[in-house]
Amino acid sequence: MTTAGDIMHRGAQWIPAHETLDRAAQLMRELGVGALPISDENERMCGILTDRDIVVGCVAMGHDPSKVTAGEMAQGTPRWIDANADIRDALQEMEDHRIRRLPVIENKRLVGMISEADLVRNLPENQIAEWAEQVYARG
């Protein structure tokens, strides 16, 4: 059985909810990622912030990213998967919620992230095609 932990990108980092979006963008650049899970004061995930969120939800709206916090951008219920979960469960979670990045948790701590690139590197073409059809399908 292939698990979420087997294919995830290790070393994912939180952005605390109180941090500003300009700091989030800097951290994304430093880590070479396009998304960061947002943590509350107890290091529990309260959302996920993407580079697109910063551009479309802040900059394009005329807001100053040095004055808007990651927590203000957190919307909806954050989705995640346990590191020991079967990769099929991770794919199902991503398909059901039409998401392209999925934080991986172990012992209530962030241990990694599954992205499209991780799926492409680790799964057969037919599984990728089925996943992409579900996630990108207009509906």
mmCIF file with all atom_site columns, C-alpha atoms in Angstrom:
data_model
loop_
_atom_site.group_PDB
_atom_site.id
_atom_site.type_symbol
_atom_site.label_atom_id
_atom_site.label_alt_id
_atom_site.label_comp_id
_atom_site.label_asym_id
_atom_site.label_entity_id
_atom_site.label_seq_id
_atom_site.pdbx_PDB_ins_code
_atom_site.Cartn_x
_atom_site.Cartn_y
_atom_site.Cartn_z
_atom_site.occupancy
_atom_site.B_iso_or_equiv
_atom_site.pdbx_formal_charge
_atom_site.auth_seq_id
_atom_site.auth_comp_id
_atom_site.auth_asym_id
_atom_site.auth_atom_id
_atom_site.pdbx_PDB_model_num
ATOM 1   C CA . MET A 1 1   ? 0.000   0.000  0.000   1.00 0.00 ? 1   MET A CA 1
ATOM 2   C CA . THR A 1 2   ? 1.313   3.420  -0.956  1.00 0.00 ? 2   THR A CA 1
ATOM 3   C CA . THR A 1 3   ? 0.620   6.001  1.740   1.00 0.00 ? 3   THR A CA 1
ATOM 4   C CA . ALA A 1 4   ? 0.303   9.771  1.687   1.00 0.00 ? 4   ALA A CA 1
ATOM 5   C CA . GLY A 1 5   ? 3.582   9.893  3.584   1.00 0.00 ? 5   GLY A CA 1
ATOM 6   C CA . ASP A 1 6   ? 5.306   7.906  0.820   1.00 0.00 ? 6   ASP A CA 1
ATOM 7   C CA . ILE A 1 7   ? 4.680   10.484 -1.893  1.00 0.00 ? 7   ILE A CA 1
ATOM 8   C CA . MET A 1 8   ? 4.405   13.787 -0.012  1.00 0.00 ? 8   MET A CA 1
ATOM 9   C CA . HIS A 1 9   ? 6.955   16.568 -0.222  1.00 0.00 ? 9   HIS A CA 1
ATOM 10  C CA . ARG A 1 10  ? 8.614   16.686 3.195   1.00 0.00 ? 10  ARG A CA 1
ATOM 11  C CA . GLY A 1 11  ? 9.532   19.875 4.990   1.00 0.00 ? 11  GLY A CA 1
ATOM 12  C CA . ALA A 1 12  ? 6.287   21.786 4.552   1.00 0.00 ? 12  ALA A CA 1
ATOM 13  C CA . GLN A 1 13  ? 6.044   24.776 6.854   1.00 0.00 ? 13  GLN A CA 1
ATOM 14  C CA . TRP A 1 14  ? 3.194   26.673 8.481   1.00 0.00 ? 14  TRP A CA 1
ATOM 15  C CA . ILE A 1 15  ? 2.564   30.358 8.179   1.00 0.00 ? 15  ILE A CA 1
ATOM 16  C CA . PRO A 1 16  ? 1.140   31.613 11.495  1.00 0.00 ? 16  PRO A CA 1
ATOM 17  C CA . ALA A 1 17  ? -2.285  33.232 11.112  1.00 0.00 ? 17  ALA A CA 1
ATOM 18  C CA . HIS A 1 18  ? -0.937  36.529 12.501  1.00 0.00 ? 18  HIS A CA 1
ATOM 19  C CA . GLU A 1 19  ? 1.771   36.852 9.796   1.00 0.00 ? 19  GLU A CA 1
ATOM 20  C CA . THR A 1 20  ? 1.211   39.284 6.951   1.00 0.00 ? 20  THR A CA 1
ATOM 21  C CA . LEU A 1 21  ? 0.770   38.298 3.324   1.00 0.00 ? 21  LEU A CA 1
ATOM 22  C CA . ASP A 1 22  ? 4.025   39.963 2.282   1.00 0.00 ? 22  ASP A CA 1
ATOM 23  C CA . ARG A 1 23  ? 5.851   37.689 4.748   1.00 0.00 ? 23  ARG A CA 1
ATOM 24  C CA . ALA A 1 24  ? 3.891   34.708 3.396   1.00 0.00 ? 24  ALA A CA 1
ATOM 25  C CA . ALA A 1 25  ? 4.986   35.581 -0.153  1.00 0.00 ? 25  ALA A CA 1
ATOM 26  C CA . GLN A 1 26  ? 8.611   35.830 0.994   1.00 0.00 ? 26  GLN A CA 1
ATOM 27  C CA . LEU A 1 27  ? 8.371   32.440 2.695   1.00 0.00 ? 27  LEU A CA 1
ATOM 28  C CA . MET A 1 28  ? 6.829   30.905 -0.430  1.00 0.00 ? 28  MET A CA 1
ATOM 29  C CA . ARG A 1 29  ? 9.736   32.266 -2.476  1.00 0.00 ? 29  ARG A CA 1
ATOM 30  C CA . GLU A 1 30  ? 12.321  30.939 0.012   1.00 0.00 ? 30  GLU A CA 1
ATOM 31  C CA . LEU A 1 31  ? 10.729  27.474 0.080   1.00 0.00 ? 31  LEU A CA 1
ATOM 32  C CA . GLY A 1 32  ? 9.920   27.356 -3.636  1.00 0.00 ? 32  GLY A CA 1
ATOM 33  C CA . VAL A 1 33  ? 6.240   26.592 -2.997  1.00 0.00 ? 33  VAL A CA 1
ATOM 34  C CA . GLY A 1 34  ? 2.911   28.066 -4.039  1.00 0.00 ? 34  GLY A CA 1
ATOM 35  C CA . ALA A 1 35  ? 0.923   27.301 -0.890  1.00 0.00 ? 35  ALA A CA 1
ATOM 36  C CA . LEU A 1 36  ? 1.346   27.371 2.868   1.00 0.00 ? 36  LEU A CA 1
ATOM 37  C CA . PRO A 1 37  ? -0.906  25.865 5.513   1.00 0.00 ? 37  PRO A CA 1
ATOM 38  C CA . ILE A 1 38  ? -2.037  28.517 8.021   1.00 0.00 ? 38  ILE A CA 1
ATOM 39  C CA . SER A 1 39  ? -1.695  27.691 11.715  1.00 0.00 ? 39  SER A CA 1
ATOM 40  C CA . ASP A 1 40  ? -3.472  29.163 14.691  1.00 0.00 ? 40  ASP A CA 1
ATOM 41  C CA . GLU A 1 41  ? -1.727  29.947 17.996  1.00 0.00 ? 41  GLU A CA 1
ATOM 42  C CA . ASN A 1 42  ? -1.888  26.235 18.941  1.00 0.00 ? 42  ASN A CA 1
ATOM 43  C CA . GLU A 1 43  ? -0.213  25.134 15.691  1.00 0.00 ? 43  GLU A CA 1
ATOM 44  C CA . ARG A 1 44  ? -3.464  23.684 14.409  1.00 0.00 ? 44  ARG A CA 1
ATOM 45  C CA . MET A 1 45  ? -4.313  24.182 10.774  1.00 0.00 ? 45  MET A CA 1
ATOM 46  C CA . CYS A 1 46  ? -6.946  26.840 10.225  1.00 0.00 ? 46  CYS A CA 1
ATOM 47  C CA . GLY A 1 47  ? -6.585  27.233 6.460   1.00 0.00 ? 47  GLY A CA 1
ATOM 48  C CA . ILE A 1 48  ? -4.261  27.195 3.495   1.00 0.00 ? 48  ILE A CA 1
ATOM 49  C CA . LEU A 1 49  ? -2.886  30.210 1.676   1.00 0.00 ? 49  LEU A CA 1
ATOM 50  C CA . THR A 1 50  ? -1.895  30.123 -1.990  1.00 0.00 ? 50  THR A CA 1
ATOM 51  C CA . ASP A 1 51  ? 0.089   32.526 -4.096  1.00 0.00 ? 51  ASP A CA 1
ATOM 52  C CA . ARG A 1 52  ? -3.105  33.078 -6.083  1.00 0.00 ? 52  ARG A CA 1
ATOM 53  C CA . ASP A 1 53  ? -4.957  34.051 -2.891  1.00 0.00 ? 53  ASP A CA 1
ATOM 54  C CA . ILE A 1 54  ? -2.375  36.764 -2.264  1.00 0.00 ? 54  ILE A CA 1
ATOM 55  C CA . VAL A 1 55  ? -2.571  38.133 -5.800  1.00 0.00 ? 55  VAL A CA 1
ATOM 56  C CA . VAL A 1 56  ? -6.304  37.857 -6.467  1.00 0.00 ? 56  VAL A CA 1
ATOM 57  C CA . GLY A 1 57  ? -7.682  38.208 -2.939  1.00 0.00 ? 57  GLY A CA 1
ATOM 58  C CA . CYS A 1 58  ? -5.399  40.996 -1.755  1.00 0.00 ? 58  CYS A CA 1
ATOM 59  C CA . VAL A 1 59  ? -3.282  42.808 -4.347  1.00 0.00 ? 59  VAL A CA 1
ATOM 60  C CA . ALA A 1 60  ? -5.898  42.842 -7.132  1.00 0.00 ? 60  ALA A CA 1
ATOM 61  C CA . MET A 1 61  ? -8.464  44.120 -4.629  1.00 0.00 ? 61  MET A CA 1
ATOM 62  C CA . GLY A 1 62  ? -6.245  47.106 -3.846  1.00 0.00 ? 62  GLY A CA 1
ATOM 63  C CA . HIS A 1 63  ? -5.242  45.919 -0.366  1.00 0.00 ? 63  HIS A CA 1
ATOM 64  C CA . ASP A 1 64  ? -1.752  46.225 1.091   1.00 0.00 ? 64  ASP A CA 1
ATOM 65  C CA . PRO A 1 65  ? -0.195  42.760 1.650   1.00 0.00 ? 65  PRO A CA 1
ATOM 66  C CA . SER A 1 66  ? 1.865   44.175 4.506   1.00 0.00 ? 66  SER A CA 1
ATOM 67  C CA . LYS A 1 67  ? -1.354  44.940 6.390   1.00 0.00 ? 67  LYS A CA 1
ATOM 68  C CA . VAL A 1 68  ? -3.455  41.824 5.649   1.00 0.00 ? 68  VAL A CA 1
ATOM 69  C CA . THR A 1 69  ? -2.770  38.668 7.653   1.00 0.00 ? 69  THR A CA 1
ATOM 70  C CA . ALA A 1 70  ? -2.792  35.049 6.532   1.00 0.00 ? 70  ALA A CA 1
ATOM 71  C CA . GLY A 1 71  ? -5.579  34.388 9.019   1.00 0.00 ? 71  GLY A CA 1
ATOM 72  C CA . GLU A 1 72  ? -7.784  36.987 7.347   1.00 0.00 ? 72  GLU A CA 1
ATOM 73  C CA . MET A 1 73  ? -7.467  35.043 4.096   1.00 0.00 ? 73  MET A CA 1
ATOM 74  C CA . ALA A 1 74  ? -8.316  31.639 5.633   1.00 0.00 ? 74  ALA A CA 1
ATOM 75  C CA . GLN A 1 75  ? -11.691 30.495 4.356   1.00 0.00 ? 75  GLN A CA 1
ATOM 76  C CA . GLY A 1 76  ? -13.688 27.312 4.705   1.00 0.00 ? 76  GLY A CA 1
ATOM 77  C CA . THR A 1 77  ? -12.777 24.091 6.431   1.00 0.00 ? 77  THR A CA 1
ATOM 78  C CA . PRO A 1 78  ? -9.146  23.107 5.923   1.00 0.00 ? 78  PRO A CA 1
ATOM 79  C CA . ARG A 1 79  ? -8.624  19.699 4.333   1.00 0.00 ? 79  ARG A CA 1
ATOM 80  C CA . TRP A 1 80  ? -5.753  17.365 5.232   1.00 0.00 ? 80  TRP A CA 1
ATOM 81  C CA . ILE A 1 81  ? -4.755  13.708 5.268   1.00 0.00 ? 81  ILE A CA 1
ATOM 82  C CA . ASP A 1 82  ? -2.917  11.528 7.782   1.00 0.00 ? 82  ASP A CA 1
ATOM 83  C CA . ALA A 1 83  ? 0.570   10.435 6.700   1.00 0.00 ? 83  ALA A CA 1
ATOM 84  C CA . ASN A 1 84  ? -0.418  6.769  7.089   1.00 0.00 ? 84  ASN A CA 1
ATOM 85  C CA . ALA A 1 85  ? -3.542  7.039  4.949   1.00 0.00 ? 85  ALA A CA 1
ATOM 86  C CA . ASP A 1 86  ? -3.680  5.113  1.683   1.00 0.00 ? 86  ASP A CA 1
ATOM 87  C CA . ILE A 1 87  ? -2.874  7.331  -1.293  1.00 0.00 ? 87  ILE A CA 1
ATOM 88  C CA . ARG A 1 88  ? -6.293  6.445  -2.727  1.00 0.00 ? 88  ARG A CA 1
ATOM 89  C CA . ASP A 1 89  ? -7.861  8.201  0.269   1.00 0.00 ? 89  ASP A CA 1
ATOM 90  C CA . ALA A 1 90  ? -5.706  11.261 -0.377  1.00 0.00 ? 90  ALA A CA 1
ATOM 91  C CA . LEU A 1 91  ? -6.756  11.318 -4.031  1.00 0.00 ? 91  LEU A CA 1
ATOM 92  C CA . GLN A 1 92  ? -10.403 10.957 -3.024  1.00 0.00 ? 92  GLN A CA 1
ATOM 93  C CA . GLU A 1 93  ? -10.099 13.866 -0.576  1.00 0.00 ? 93  GLU A CA 1
ATOM 94  C CA . MET A 1 94  ? -8.535  16.029 -3.274  1.00 0.00 ? 94  MET A CA 1
ATOM 95  C CA . GLU A 1 95  ? -11.162 15.004 -5.837  1.00 0.00 ? 95  GLU A CA 1
ATOM 96  C CA . ASP A 1 96  ? -14.124 15.472 -3.481  1.00 0.00 ? 96  ASP A CA 1
ATOM 97  C CA . HIS A 1 97  ? -13.030 19.006 -2.580  1.00 0.00 ? 97  HIS A CA 1
ATOM 98  C CA . ARG A 1 98  ? -11.441 19.870 -5.938  1.00 0.00 ? 98  ARG A CA 1
ATOM 99  C CA . ILE A 1 99  ? -8.103  20.832 -4.381  1.00 0.00 ? 99  ILE A CA 1
ATOM 100 C CA . ARG A 1 100 ? -4.607  20.615 -5.839  1.00 0.00 ? 100 ARG A CA 1
ATOM 101 C CA . ARG A 1 101 ? -2.557  20.629 -2.638  1.00 0.00 ? 101 ARG A CA 1
ATOM 102 C CA . LEU A 1 102 ? -3.163  18.578 0.478   1.00 0.00 ? 102 LEU A CA 1
ATOM 103 C CA . PRO A 1 103 ? -1.342  19.025 3.802   1.00 0.00 ? 103 PRO A CA 1
ATOM 104 C CA . VAL A 1 104 ? -0.150  15.794 5.421   1.00 0.00 ? 104 VAL A CA 1
ATOM 105 C CA . ILE A 1 105 ? -0.416  15.459 9.202   1.00 0.00 ? 105 ILE A CA 1
ATOM 106 C CA . GLU A 1 106 ? 1.225   12.981 11.576  1.00 0.00 ? 106 GLU A CA 1
ATOM 107 C CA . ASN A 1 107 ? 0.646   13.018 15.338  1.00 0.00 ? 107 ASN A CA 1
ATOM 108 C CA . LYS A 1 108 ? -1.265  16.306 14.955  1.00 0.00 ? 108 LYS A CA 1
ATOM 109 C CA . ARG A 1 109 ? 1.760   17.977 13.327  1.00 0.00 ? 109 ARG A CA 1
ATOM 110 C CA . LEU A 1 110 ? 2.368   19.091 9.746   1.00 0.00 ? 110 LEU A CA 1
ATOM 111 C CA . VAL A 1 111 ? 4.932   16.782 8.130   1.00 0.00 ? 111 VAL A CA 1
ATOM 112 C CA . GLY A 1 112 ? 4.460   17.431 4.424   1.00 0.00 ? 112 GLY A CA 1
ATOM 113 C CA . MET A 1 113 ? 2.313   18.437 1.503   1.00 0.00 ? 113 MET A CA 1
ATOM 114 C CA . ILE A 1 114 ? 1.009   16.522 -1.496  1.00 0.00 ? 114 ILE A CA 1
ATOM 115 C CA . SER A 1 115 ? 0.945   18.583 -4.679  1.00 0.00 ? 115 SER A CA 1
ATOM 116 C CA . GLU A 1 116 ? 0.171   17.846 -8.307  1.00 0.00 ? 116 GLU A CA 1
ATOM 117 C CA . ALA A 1 117 ? 3.898   17.373 -8.940  1.00 0.00 ? 117 ALA A CA 1
ATOM 118 C CA . ASP A 1 118 ? 4.061   14.692 -6.226  1.00 0.00 ? 118 ASP A CA 1
ATOM 119 C CA . LEU A 1 119 ? 1.154   12.851 -7.817  1.00 0.00 ? 119 LEU A CA 1
ATOM 120 C CA . VAL A 1 120 ? 2.716   12.981 -11.287 1.00 0.00 ? 120 VAL A CA 1
ATOM 121 C CA . ARG A 1 121 ? 6.063   11.688 -9.991  1.00 0.00 ? 121 ARG A CA 1
ATOM 122 C CA . ASN A 1 122 ? 4.558   8.788  -8.068  1.00 0.00 ? 122 ASN A CA 1
ATOM 123 C CA . LEU A 1 123 ? 1.343   7.553  -9.636  1.00 0.00 ? 123 LEU A CA 1
ATOM 124 C CA . PRO A 1 124 ? 0.473   5.792  -12.897 1.00 0.00 ? 124 PRO A CA 1
ATOM 125 C CA . GLU A 1 125 ? -0.836  7.871  -15.788 1.00 0.00 ? 125 GLU A CA 1
ATOM 126 C CA . ASN A 1 126 ? -4.369  6.496  -15.622 1.00 0.00 ? 126 ASN A CA 1
ATOM 127 C CA . GLN A 1 127 ? -4.680  7.435  -11.940 1.00 0.00 ? 127 GLN A CA 1
ATOM 128 C CA . ILE A 1 128 ? -3.392  10.958 -12.684 1.00 0.00 ? 128 ILE A CA 1
ATOM 129 C CA . ALA A 1 129 ? -5.836  11.340 -15.571 1.00 0.00 ? 129 ALA A CA 1
ATOM 130 C CA . GLU A 1 130 ? -8.791  10.290 -13.429 1.00 0.00 ? 130 GLU A CA 1
ATOM 131 C CA . TRP A 1 131 ? -7.712  12.652 -10.624 1.00 0.00 ? 131 TRP A CA 1
ATOM 132 C CA . ALA A 1 132 ? -7.238  15.582 -13.023 1.00 0.00 ? 132 ALA A CA 1
ATOM 133 C CA . GLU A 1 133 ? -10.628 15.007 -14.623 1.00 0.00 ? 133 GLU A CA 1
ATOM 134 C CA . GLN A 1 134 ? -12.325 15.206 -11.222 1.00 0.00 ? 134 GLN A CA 1
ATOM 135 C CA . VAL A 1 135 ? -10.355 18.165 -9.856  1.00 0.00 ? 135 VAL A CA 1
ATOM 136 C CA . TYR A 1 136 ? -10.401 20.293 -13.010 1.00 0.00 ? 136 TYR A CA 1
ATOM 137 C CA . ALA A 1 137 ? -13.867 19.370 -14.318 1.00 0.00 ? 137 ALA A CA 1
ATOM 138 C CA . ARG A 1 138 ? -16.175 22.341 -14.581 1.00 0.00 ? 138 ARG A CA 1
ATOM 139 C CA . GLY A 1 139 ? -19.216 21.802 -12.476 1.00 0.00 ? 139 GLY A CA 1
#
